[in-house]
Tab-separated table of C-alpha atoms and ligand atoms in Angstrom:
chain	number	residue	atom	x	y	z
A	1	MET	CA	107.432	75.371	92.176
A	2	ARG	CA	108.064	79.068	92.600
A	3	ILE	CA	104.833	81.022	92.674
A	4	VAL	CA	104.415	84.745	92.080
A	5	SER	CA	101.274	86.845	92.080
A	6	GLY	CA	100.114	90.349	92.814
A	7	MET	CA	97.020	92.404	93.375
A	8	ARG	CA	96.275	96.075	92.826
A	9	PRO	CA	95.408	98.023	95.975
A	10	THR	CA	92.005	99.254	94.886
A	11	GLY	CA	90.018	98.850	98.105
A	12	LYS	CA	88.703	96.386	100.636
A	13	LEU	CA	88.518	92.696	99.787
A	14	HIS	CA	85.154	90.972	99.489
A	15	LEU	CA	83.857	87.398	99.278
A	16	GLY	CA	84.485	87.327	95.535
A	17	HIS	CA	88.195	88.033	95.997
A	18	TYR	CA	88.447	85.341	98.626
A	19	PHE	CA	86.830	82.520	96.682
A	20	GLY	CA	88.290	83.677	93.377
A	21	VAL	CA	91.945	84.154	94.315
A	22	ILE	CA	93.002	84.466	97.948
A	23	LYS	CA	91.811	81.070	99.126
A	24	ASN	CA	94.029	79.520	96.497
A	25	TRP	CA	97.024	81.659	97.526
A	26	VAL	CA	96.595	80.583	101.125
A	27	LYS	CA	96.677	76.955	100.107
A	28	LEU	CA	99.666	77.379	97.807
A	29	GLN	CA	101.834	78.931	100.496
A	30	ASP	CA	101.862	75.599	102.349
A	31	GLU	CA	103.163	73.695	99.367
A	32	HIS	CA	105.374	76.091	97.455
A	33	GLU	CA	107.757	78.998	97.609
A	34	THR	CA	105.410	81.955	97.268
A	35	PHE	CA	105.822	85.661	96.510
A	36	PHE	CA	102.761	87.880	96.848
A	37	PHE	CA	102.920	91.610	96.383
A	38	VAL	CA	100.758	94.694	96.393
A	39	ALA	CA	100.945	96.027	92.840
A	40	ASP	CA	100.907	99.733	93.652
A	41	TRP	CA	102.591	100.775	90.394
A	42	HIS	CA	99.914	98.906	88.495
A	43	ALA	CA	97.289	100.804	90.430
A	44	LEU	CA	98.785	103.978	88.998
A	45	THR	CA	98.148	102.890	85.425
A	46	THR	CA	94.517	103.860	85.905
A	47	ALA	CA	94.315	105.846	89.127
A	48	TYR	CA	97.263	108.193	88.798
A	49	LYS	CA	95.203	111.336	89.228
A	50	LYS	CA	94.084	110.659	92.719
A	51	THR	CA	96.744	109.041	94.857
A	52	SER	CA	95.598	110.391	98.211
A	53	ASP	CA	94.129	107.013	99.230
A	54	LEU	CA	96.925	104.911	97.847
A	55	LYS	CA	99.018	104.509	100.971
A	56	ARG	CA	95.989	103.588	103.027
A	57	ASN	CA	94.787	101.119	100.421
A	58	ILE	CA	98.183	99.427	100.326
A	59	ARG	CA	98.156	98.923	104.079
A	60	GLU	CA	94.561	97.803	104.079
A	61	LEU	CA	95.199	95.257	101.396
A	62	MET	CA	97.966	93.799	103.504
A	63	ILE	CA	95.676	93.739	106.541
A	64	ASP	CA	93.045	91.933	104.470
A	65	TRP	CA	95.647	89.421	103.280
A	66	LEU	CA	96.805	88.676	106.795
A	67	THR	CA	93.205	88.394	107.965
A	68	LEU	CA	92.431	85.878	105.266
A	69	GLY	CA	95.400	83.693	106.079
A	70	LEU	CA	98.442	84.817	104.136
A	71	ASP	CA	101.326	84.301	106.488
A	72	PRO	CA	104.644	86.173	106.399
A	73	GLN	CA	106.315	83.059	107.855
A	74	LYS	CA	105.297	81.106	104.799
A	75	SER	CA	105.113	83.659	101.985
A	76	ILE	CA	107.165	86.632	100.988
A	77	LEU	CA	104.694	89.502	101.240
A	78	PHE	CA	105.781	92.871	99.922
A	79	VAL	CA	105.033	96.033	97.993
A	80	GLN	CA	106.018	96.226	94.332
A	81	SER	CA	107.317	99.811	94.433
A	82	ARG	CA	109.768	98.934	97.200
A	83	VAL	CA	111.631	96.582	94.903
A	84	LYS	CA	112.958	98.940	92.251
A	85	GLU	CA	114.415	96.081	90.228
A	86	HIS	CA	110.917	95.457	88.836
A	87	ALA	CA	111.159	98.859	87.164
A	88	GLU	CA	114.582	98.176	85.721
A	89	LEU	CA	113.472	94.879	84.219
A	90	HIS	CA	110.332	96.536	82.914
A	91	LEU	CA	112.469	99.082	81.103
A	92	LEU	CA	114.634	96.409	79.512
A	93	PHE	CA	111.610	94.351	78.500
A	94	SER	CA	110.078	97.429	76.946
A	95	MET	CA	113.011	97.502	74.533
A	96	ILE	CA	112.248	94.045	73.167
A	97	THR	CA	108.453	94.032	73.239
A	98	PRO	CA	106.841	94.841	69.893
A	99	LYS	CA	104.159	97.470	70.261
A	100	SER	CA	101.733	95.295	68.317
A	101	TRP	CA	101.780	92.659	71.083
A	102	LEU	CA	100.498	95.288	73.466
A	103	GLU	CA	97.956	96.731	71.102
A	104	TRP	CA	96.475	93.266	70.771
A	105	ASN	CA	96.042	92.954	74.498
A	106	PRO	CA	92.269	92.687	75.079
A	107	THR	CA	92.224	95.196	77.953
A	108	TYR	CA	93.939	97.749	75.783
A	109	LYS	CA	91.808	96.983	72.760
A	110	ASP	CA	88.643	97.461	74.801
A	111	MET	CA	89.904	100.762	76.059
A	112	LYS	CA	90.717	101.943	72.552
A	113	TYR	CA	87.393	100.754	71.279
A	114	ASN	CA	85.514	102.522	74.030
A	115	LEU	CA	87.441	105.672	73.314
A	116	LEU	CA	86.460	105.639	69.691
A	117	ARG	CA	82.847	104.926	70.542
A	118	LEU	CA	82.809	107.671	73.095
A	119	GLN	CA	84.158	110.110	70.614
A	120	ASP	CA	81.274	109.176	68.369
A	121	ILE	CA	78.743	109.411	71.107
A	122	ALA	CA	80.014	112.693	72.385
A	123	LEU	CA	79.543	114.147	68.945
A	124	GLN	CA	75.984	112.901	68.728
A	125	PHE	CA	74.572	113.566	72.146
A	126	LYS	CA	74.503	116.523	74.408
A	127	GLY	CA	72.474	115.219	77.330
A	128	GLY	CA	73.610	115.690	80.920
A	129	LEU	CA	74.683	113.304	83.626
A	130	ARG	CA	71.109	112.620	84.562
A	131	ASP	CA	70.406	111.212	81.115
A	132	VAL	CA	73.402	108.946	81.274
A	133	VAL	CA	72.306	107.585	84.593
A	134	ARG	CA	68.694	107.258	83.523
A	135	GLU	CA	69.712	105.010	80.652
A	136	PHE	CA	72.013	103.085	82.888
A	137	MET	CA	69.299	102.593	85.463
A	138	ASN	CA	67.257	100.747	82.888
A	139	MET	CA	69.899	98.077	82.931
A	140	ILE	CA	70.181	97.574	86.631
A	141	PRO	CA	67.563	96.448	89.078
A	142	TYR	CA	66.462	99.719	90.624
A	143	LYS	CA	63.095	101.282	90.252
A	144	VAL	CA	62.909	104.492	88.295
A	145	GLU	CA	61.040	106.171	91.168
A	146	ASP	CA	64.002	105.519	93.469
A	147	PHE	CA	66.233	107.141	90.998
A	148	GLU	CA	64.122	110.282	90.683
A	149	ARG	CA	64.796	110.984	94.346
A	150	PHE	CA	68.545	110.480	94.153
A	151	GLU	CA	70.731	113.345	95.113
A	152	GLU	CA	73.491	114.733	92.985
A	153	HIS	CA	76.327	112.962	94.742
A	154	LEU	CA	74.545	109.646	94.315
A	155	LEU	CA	74.227	110.388	90.667
A	156	ASP	CA	77.960	110.918	90.545
A	157	ASP	CA	78.515	107.552	92.172
A	158	LEU	CA	76.220	105.936	89.692
A	159	ALA	CA	77.924	107.588	86.779
A	160	GLU	CA	81.191	106.206	88.069
A	161	THR	CA	79.685	102.735	88.399
A	162	PHE	CA	78.445	103.026	84.894
A	163	ILE	CA	81.821	103.974	83.590
A	164	SER	CA	83.574	101.095	85.282
A	165	ALA	CA	80.943	98.660	84.048
A	166	LEU	CA	81.514	100.014	80.595
A	167	PHE	CA	85.196	99.569	81.047
A	168	GLU	CA	84.863	95.968	82.095
A	169	GLY	CA	82.908	95.331	78.935
A	170	GLU	CA	79.717	94.639	80.832
A	171	ILE	CA	77.660	97.074	78.831
A	172	GLU	CA	76.583	96.267	75.320
A	173	PRO	CA	78.199	98.663	72.866
A	174	GLU	CA	74.789	99.074	71.251
A	175	LEU	CA	73.445	100.620	74.399
A	176	LEU	CA	76.151	103.196	74.372
A	177	LYS	CA	74.657	104.729	71.316
A	178	ASN	CA	71.943	106.237	73.454
A	179	LEU	CA	74.228	107.672	76.055
A	180	ASN	CA	76.354	110.659	76.616
A	181	VAL	CA	79.396	109.776	78.672
A	182	SER	CA	82.247	111.989	79.644
A	183	LYS	CA	85.135	111.449	77.278
A	184	ARG	CA	87.583	112.562	79.883
A	185	ASP	CA	87.122	109.389	81.902
A	186	PHE	CA	88.493	107.364	79.070
A	187	TYR	CA	91.276	109.547	77.859
A	188	GLU	CA	92.718	109.179	81.314
A	189	THR	CA	93.892	105.684	80.500
A	190	ASP	CA	95.231	106.430	77.054
A	191	THR	CA	98.748	106.580	78.444
A	192	TYR	CA	102.125	105.027	77.850
A	193	GLY	CA	101.919	103.364	81.270
A	194	PHE	CA	98.579	101.747	80.603
A	195	LEU	CA	99.785	100.357	77.293
A	196	GLY	CA	102.808	98.916	79.079
A	197	TYR	CA	100.777	97.349	81.894
A	198	PRO	CA	101.498	93.762	80.795
A	199	VAL	CA	105.211	94.484	80.327
A	200	LEU	CA	105.436	95.551	83.951
A	201	GLN	CA	103.470	92.473	84.924
A	202	ALA	CA	105.918	90.274	82.996
A	203	ALA	CA	108.774	91.920	84.883
A	204	ASP	CA	106.975	91.285	88.211
A	205	ILE	CA	106.820	87.589	87.496
A	206	LEU	CA	110.061	86.946	85.667
A	207	ILE	CA	112.266	88.866	88.048
A	208	TYR	CA	111.651	86.009	90.507
A	209	LYS	CA	111.767	83.409	87.727
A	210	GLY	CA	108.223	82.575	88.717
A	211	GLN	CA	106.884	79.324	87.317
A	212	GLY	CA	103.296	79.438	88.501
A	213	VAL	CA	101.028	82.479	88.586
A	214	PRO	CA	97.743	82.005	90.446
A	215	VAL	CA	95.323	84.542	88.971
A	216	GLY	CA	91.761	84.940	87.803
A	217	GLU	CA	90.818	84.091	84.252
A	218	ASP	CA	90.822	87.725	83.192
A	219	GLN	CA	94.607	87.731	83.562
A	220	LEU	CA	95.302	84.942	81.058
A	221	PRO	CA	96.261	87.268	78.192
A	222	HIS	CA	98.801	88.932	80.480
A	223	ILE	CA	100.376	85.617	81.400
A	224	GLU	CA	100.539	84.613	77.755
A	225	LEU	CA	102.346	87.861	77.013
A	226	THR	CA	104.736	87.161	79.865
A	227	ARG	CA	105.595	83.840	78.252
A	228	GLU	CA	106.184	85.548	74.930
A	229	ILE	CA	108.438	88.146	76.452
A	230	ALA	CA	110.397	85.428	78.286
A	231	ARG	CA	110.788	83.486	75.062
A	232	ARG	CA	111.948	86.520	73.133
A	233	PHE	CA	114.424	87.520	75.812
A	234	ASN	CA	115.862	83.988	76.017
A	235	HIS	CA	116.137	83.831	72.265
A	236	LEU	CA	117.995	87.144	72.077
A	237	TYR	CA	120.292	86.924	75.085
A	238	GLY	CA	120.367	83.362	76.395
A	239	GLU	CA	118.225	81.160	78.603
A	240	ILE	CA	117.493	83.092	81.750
A	241	PHE	CA	113.764	82.989	82.253
A	242	PRO	CA	111.289	80.141	82.648
A	243	GLU	CA	107.959	80.360	80.836
A	244	PRO	CA	105.481	80.692	83.640
A	245	GLU	CA	102.021	79.181	83.568
A	246	ALA	CA	98.800	80.539	84.959
A	247	LEU	CA	97.334	78.529	87.822
A	248	LEU	CA	93.573	78.704	87.588
A	249	THR	CA	91.238	77.063	90.048
A	250	GLU	CA	87.672	75.936	89.893
A	251	THR	CA	86.032	78.640	91.921
A	252	PRO	CA	82.486	78.584	93.181
A	253	LYS	CA	80.486	81.482	91.890
A	254	VAL	CA	79.705	84.038	94.584
A	255	PRO	CA	77.223	86.510	93.178
A	256	GLY	CA	76.803	89.954	94.652
A	257	THR	CA	73.791	90.709	96.814
A	258	ASP	CA	71.848	91.694	93.688
A	259	GLY	CA	72.716	88.544	91.750
A	260	ARG	CA	75.218	90.184	89.418
A	261	LYS	CA	78.978	89.645	89.608
A	262	MET	CA	80.241	90.817	92.995
A	263	SER	CA	82.014	94.125	92.524
A	264	LYS	CA	82.762	97.156	94.628
A	265	SER	CA	81.506	99.385	91.870
A	266	TYR	CA	78.089	97.699	91.816
A	267	ASN	CA	77.572	98.305	95.472
A	268	ASN	CA	76.672	94.637	95.906
A	269	ALA	CA	79.693	93.312	97.757
A	270	ILE	CA	80.081	91.809	101.215
A	271	PHE	CA	83.447	92.867	102.572
A	272	PHE	CA	85.559	91.135	105.168
A	273	ALA	CA	85.860	94.487	106.908
A	274	ASP	CA	82.059	94.799	107.258
A	275	THR	CA	80.600	94.678	110.749
A	276	GLU	CA	78.034	92.069	111.711
A	277	GLU	CA	75.346	94.770	111.472
A	278	GLU	CA	76.429	95.789	107.981
A	279	VAL	CA	76.423	92.208	106.768
A	280	LYS	CA	72.984	91.660	108.208
A	281	THR	CA	71.585	94.749	106.487
A	282	LYS	CA	73.073	93.658	103.180
A	283	VAL	CA	71.726	90.130	103.489
A	284	MET	CA	68.237	91.245	104.411
A	285	LYS	CA	68.201	93.484	101.323
A	286	MET	CA	69.451	90.751	99.000
A	287	PHE	CA	67.663	90.106	95.746
A	288	THR	CA	65.758	86.847	95.455
A	289	ASP	CA	63.702	85.249	92.720
A	290	PRO	CA	61.742	88.217	91.329
A	291	GLN	CA	58.710	85.978	90.769
A	292	LYS	CA	58.459	85.154	94.461
A	293	LEU	CA	56.603	88.232	95.615
A	294	ARG	CA	54.645	86.909	98.576
A	295	ARG	CA	55.799	84.614	101.277
A	296	ASN	CA	53.853	81.644	99.945
A	297	ASP	CA	54.702	82.022	96.277
A	298	PRO	CA	56.811	79.147	94.998
A	299	GLY	CA	60.428	80.185	94.317
A	300	ARG	CA	63.226	79.072	92.012
A	301	PRO	CA	66.356	78.469	94.080
A	302	ASP	CA	68.622	78.048	91.077
A	303	LEU	CA	67.990	81.677	90.145
A	304	CYS	CA	68.346	83.022	93.645
A	305	PRO	CA	71.604	84.513	94.984
A	306	VAL	CA	70.536	83.739	98.554
A	307	PHE	CA	70.371	80.063	97.671
A	308	MET	CA	73.830	80.204	96.112
A	309	TYR	CA	75.100	81.553	99.427
A	310	HIS	CA	73.375	78.690	101.238
A	311	LYS	CA	75.363	76.298	99.108
A	312	LEU	CA	78.575	77.973	100.220
A	313	PHE	CA	77.882	78.767	103.833
A	314	THR	CA	75.197	76.437	105.163
A	315	LYS	CA	77.197	73.519	106.397
A	316	ASP	CA	74.546	70.812	106.622
A	317	SER	CA	73.684	69.511	103.151
A	318	SER	CA	70.375	68.004	104.235
A	319	LYS	CA	69.390	71.454	105.441
A	320	ILE	CA	70.225	72.878	102.025
A	321	GLU	CA	68.040	70.252	100.366
A	322	GLN	CA	65.234	71.102	102.744
A	323	ILE	CA	65.543	74.795	101.883
A	324	ASP	CA	65.480	73.958	98.199
A	325	ARG	CA	62.258	71.945	98.626
A	326	ASP	CA	60.551	74.458	100.900
A	327	CYS	CA	61.393	77.355	98.604
A	328	ARG	CA	59.980	75.545	95.582
A	329	SER	CA	56.807	74.564	97.386
A	330	GLY	CA	56.269	78.052	98.768
A	331	LYS	CA	56.552	76.922	102.366
A	332	LEU	CA	59.672	78.954	103.058
A	333	GLY	CA	59.592	82.741	102.757
A	334	CYS	CA	62.605	84.791	101.687
A	335	VAL	CA	62.991	86.570	105.018
A	336	ASP	CA	63.309	83.319	106.958
A	337	CYS	CA	65.526	81.871	104.283
A	338	LYS	CA	67.860	84.869	104.557
A	339	ARG	CA	67.984	84.600	108.333
A	340	MET	CA	69.048	80.987	108.067
A	341	MET	CA	71.693	81.833	105.499
A	342	LEU	CA	72.997	84.702	107.607
A	343	GLU	CA	73.797	82.249	110.391
A	344	GLY	CA	76.123	80.254	108.178
A	345	LEU	CA	77.622	83.344	106.610
A	346	GLU	CA	78.327	84.851	110.019
A	347	ALA	CA	79.917	81.615	111.225
A	348	PHE	CA	82.233	81.946	108.252
A	349	LEU	CA	82.983	85.651	108.670
A	350	LYS	CA	83.323	85.871	112.429
A	351	PRO	CA	86.728	84.227	112.853
A	352	PHE	CA	88.100	86.559	110.188
A	353	ARG	CA	86.661	89.545	111.999
A	354	GLU	CA	88.341	88.498	115.228
A	355	LYS	CA	91.628	87.980	113.492
A	356	ARG	CA	91.368	91.414	111.883
A	357	GLU	CA	90.974	93.014	115.282
A	358	GLU	CA	94.129	91.337	116.498
A	359	ILE	CA	96.032	92.484	113.441
A	360	GLU	CA	94.776	96.030	113.681
A	361	GLU	CA	95.938	96.230	117.265
A	362	ASN	CA	99.464	95.635	116.112
A	363	VAL	CA	99.592	98.037	113.215
A	364	ARG	CA	103.353	98.336	113.454
A	365	ASP	CA	103.628	94.731	112.336
A	366	VAL	CA	102.382	95.642	108.907
A	367	GLU	CA	105.286	97.993	108.291
A	368	GLU	CA	107.664	95.323	109.538
A	369	ILE	CA	106.183	92.774	107.181
A	370	PHE	CA	106.620	95.195	104.304
A	371	LEU	CA	110.235	95.861	105.254
A	372	GLU	CA	111.147	92.262	105.702
A	373	GLY	CA	109.229	90.996	102.684
A	374	SER	CA	110.622	93.666	100.410
A	375	SER	CA	114.155	92.992	101.524
A	376	LYS	CA	113.821	89.249	100.884
A	377	ALA	CA	112.252	89.911	97.509
A	378	ARG	CA	114.999	92.365	96.620
A	379	GLU	CA	117.650	89.774	97.332
A	380	LEU	CA	116.362	87.455	94.643
A	381	ALA	CA	115.397	90.275	92.298
A	382	SER	CA	118.855	91.806	92.345
A	383	LYS	CA	120.430	88.442	91.603
A	384	THR	CA	118.245	88.045	88.533
A	385	MET	CA	119.104	91.580	87.455
A	386	GLU	CA	122.812	90.807	87.624
A	387	GLU	CA	122.296	87.898	85.270
A	388	VAL	CA	120.191	90.044	82.977
A	389	ARG	CA	122.720	92.889	82.791
A	390	GLU	CA	125.478	90.424	82.144
A	391	ALA	CA	123.504	88.669	79.400
A	392	MET	CA	122.706	91.992	77.726
A	393	ASN	CA	126.273	93.261	78.085
A	394	LEU	CA	125.254	96.352	79.973
A	395	GLY	CA	128.070	98.436	81.400
B	1	LIG	N1	97.208	92.595	86.798
B	1	LIG	C1	96.898	91.890	88.011
B	1	LIG	C2	95.433	92.157	88.383
B	1	LIG	O1	94.887	93.176	88.029
B	1	LIG	C3	97.776	92.326	89.162
B	1	LIG	C4	99.208	91.988	88.920
B	1	LIG	C5	100.230	92.862	88.713
B	1	LIG	C6	99.781	90.686	88.838
B	1	LIG	N2	101.400	92.194	88.553
B	1	LIG	C7	101.164	90.869	88.616
B	1	LIG	C8	99.251	89.405	88.944
B	1	LIG	C9	102.018	89.779	88.480
B	1	LIG	C10	100.110	88.328	88.801
B	1	LIG	C11	101.490	88.512	88.573
B	1	LIG	O2	94.847	91.333	89.043
C-alpha cells in the first residue's frame, strides 16, 4: 500500500505526538511505501503573520522525526513547499470543489461560529486582558492567588493558551458569554487559504495516489473530503485517483502533566527535546489525585495522570499492580510514586536523547535528506501531474 501523511511544523514533538501518530508511521515504513512531509504551506493557513520561526521549526520537526525513528532509507521524507506540484494540483482541485463542501468542514465551521460569537461578545463586554484570563483561570487548575502575581507577559501567554483552547473547541460556548476576547485573533483565519486547507491536503495525498493516510482522528473529515474530491475528479475526467482511507490506530492515552490532553499550549507537555533535568522538574510537579493531600491519604490511581504514565513506562506489570494497591491503601506517597515512574520514563526517553545528539552533530544531513526526499517525491508528483493535465486537456 502507498502511504502518505504530513504534519505541520508548529514546534517540538511531545509524548502525545509519538503515541498518537509517529509510532505508527515508524512501523508503517517497514511494511509499505511511505511518504512523510513537513506541511509548511499548511502551517501558513493559520500562522502567516509570523514566519520568522518557520524555517527553524521545519528543521526541528525533521530532527524530531529522525530521532523518533523515521528513516530516510525507508521513507521519503520531504518538505511540502519544495514540491510545487502540490500547489498546481491544489489549484486544479479548487476548480472542481464546491464551496459548500468546505463550509461544512468542522474546523471551518468552528472558526466561523467562534467569529460570530466573538463579534457578539465584543459588543457586550469591554473588560481587559486580565478579565479574560481571570475567567479562563477558573477553568484550569491554578490557584487564583498564583494568578494575581503573574506578570504581564505571562498573562499574554495565558491569553494565547485560552484562544487556542477556544479554537480547538475545548471551551464551552456558554462560558464565552462572560469573556472579552480579542476579535483580531479570529479574523486572522478568515482567509481564502484557511477555507481551502482540505483542498490542499487532498492534493498532498492524491498527487502520490496515496491509498492509506495515517492520521489522528481529528483529521477524518479532511480524509473524507479527499475521497470526495478524488471521486469528483475521476467522474469528470477519468479514473486517475484512488480513494484513500484513513489509517487510525488504537493509541494509549497520554495525558499532559496536569491530567488534561497533552498540548504545547497548555504548558503540560513532555518534549523529546527536554533535558533529563527538565523532565524531572515536570514529573515532580505533576498533578495527582486531588483528594490525596497527605502522604498517607488513600489515592485513586484511575484518576491520576502519574499512574497512567506508570502503565506506559513502568515495564514490570507486577510492579504496576503493587503501585496501584499501595496508592489505594495510602501506603505509597505521590513523591515516591513519581520517582519510580520517572525511572521508567527516563529509560524510555534516554535512547532518543542520545540519538538526537548524534543527529544534531550532523546538521548538514538534514538538508541532504530534504533535497533527496523532495527530489524523489517530485519524480512521482510530476508524473501524476502529466496524467492530470492530459486528462483535463490543458495546453
Ligand atoms: N492537516 C494535517 C494535520 O494538521 C497535516 C497534513 C497536511 C496532512 N497535509 C496532509 C496529513 C496530508 C495527512 C495527509 O495534522
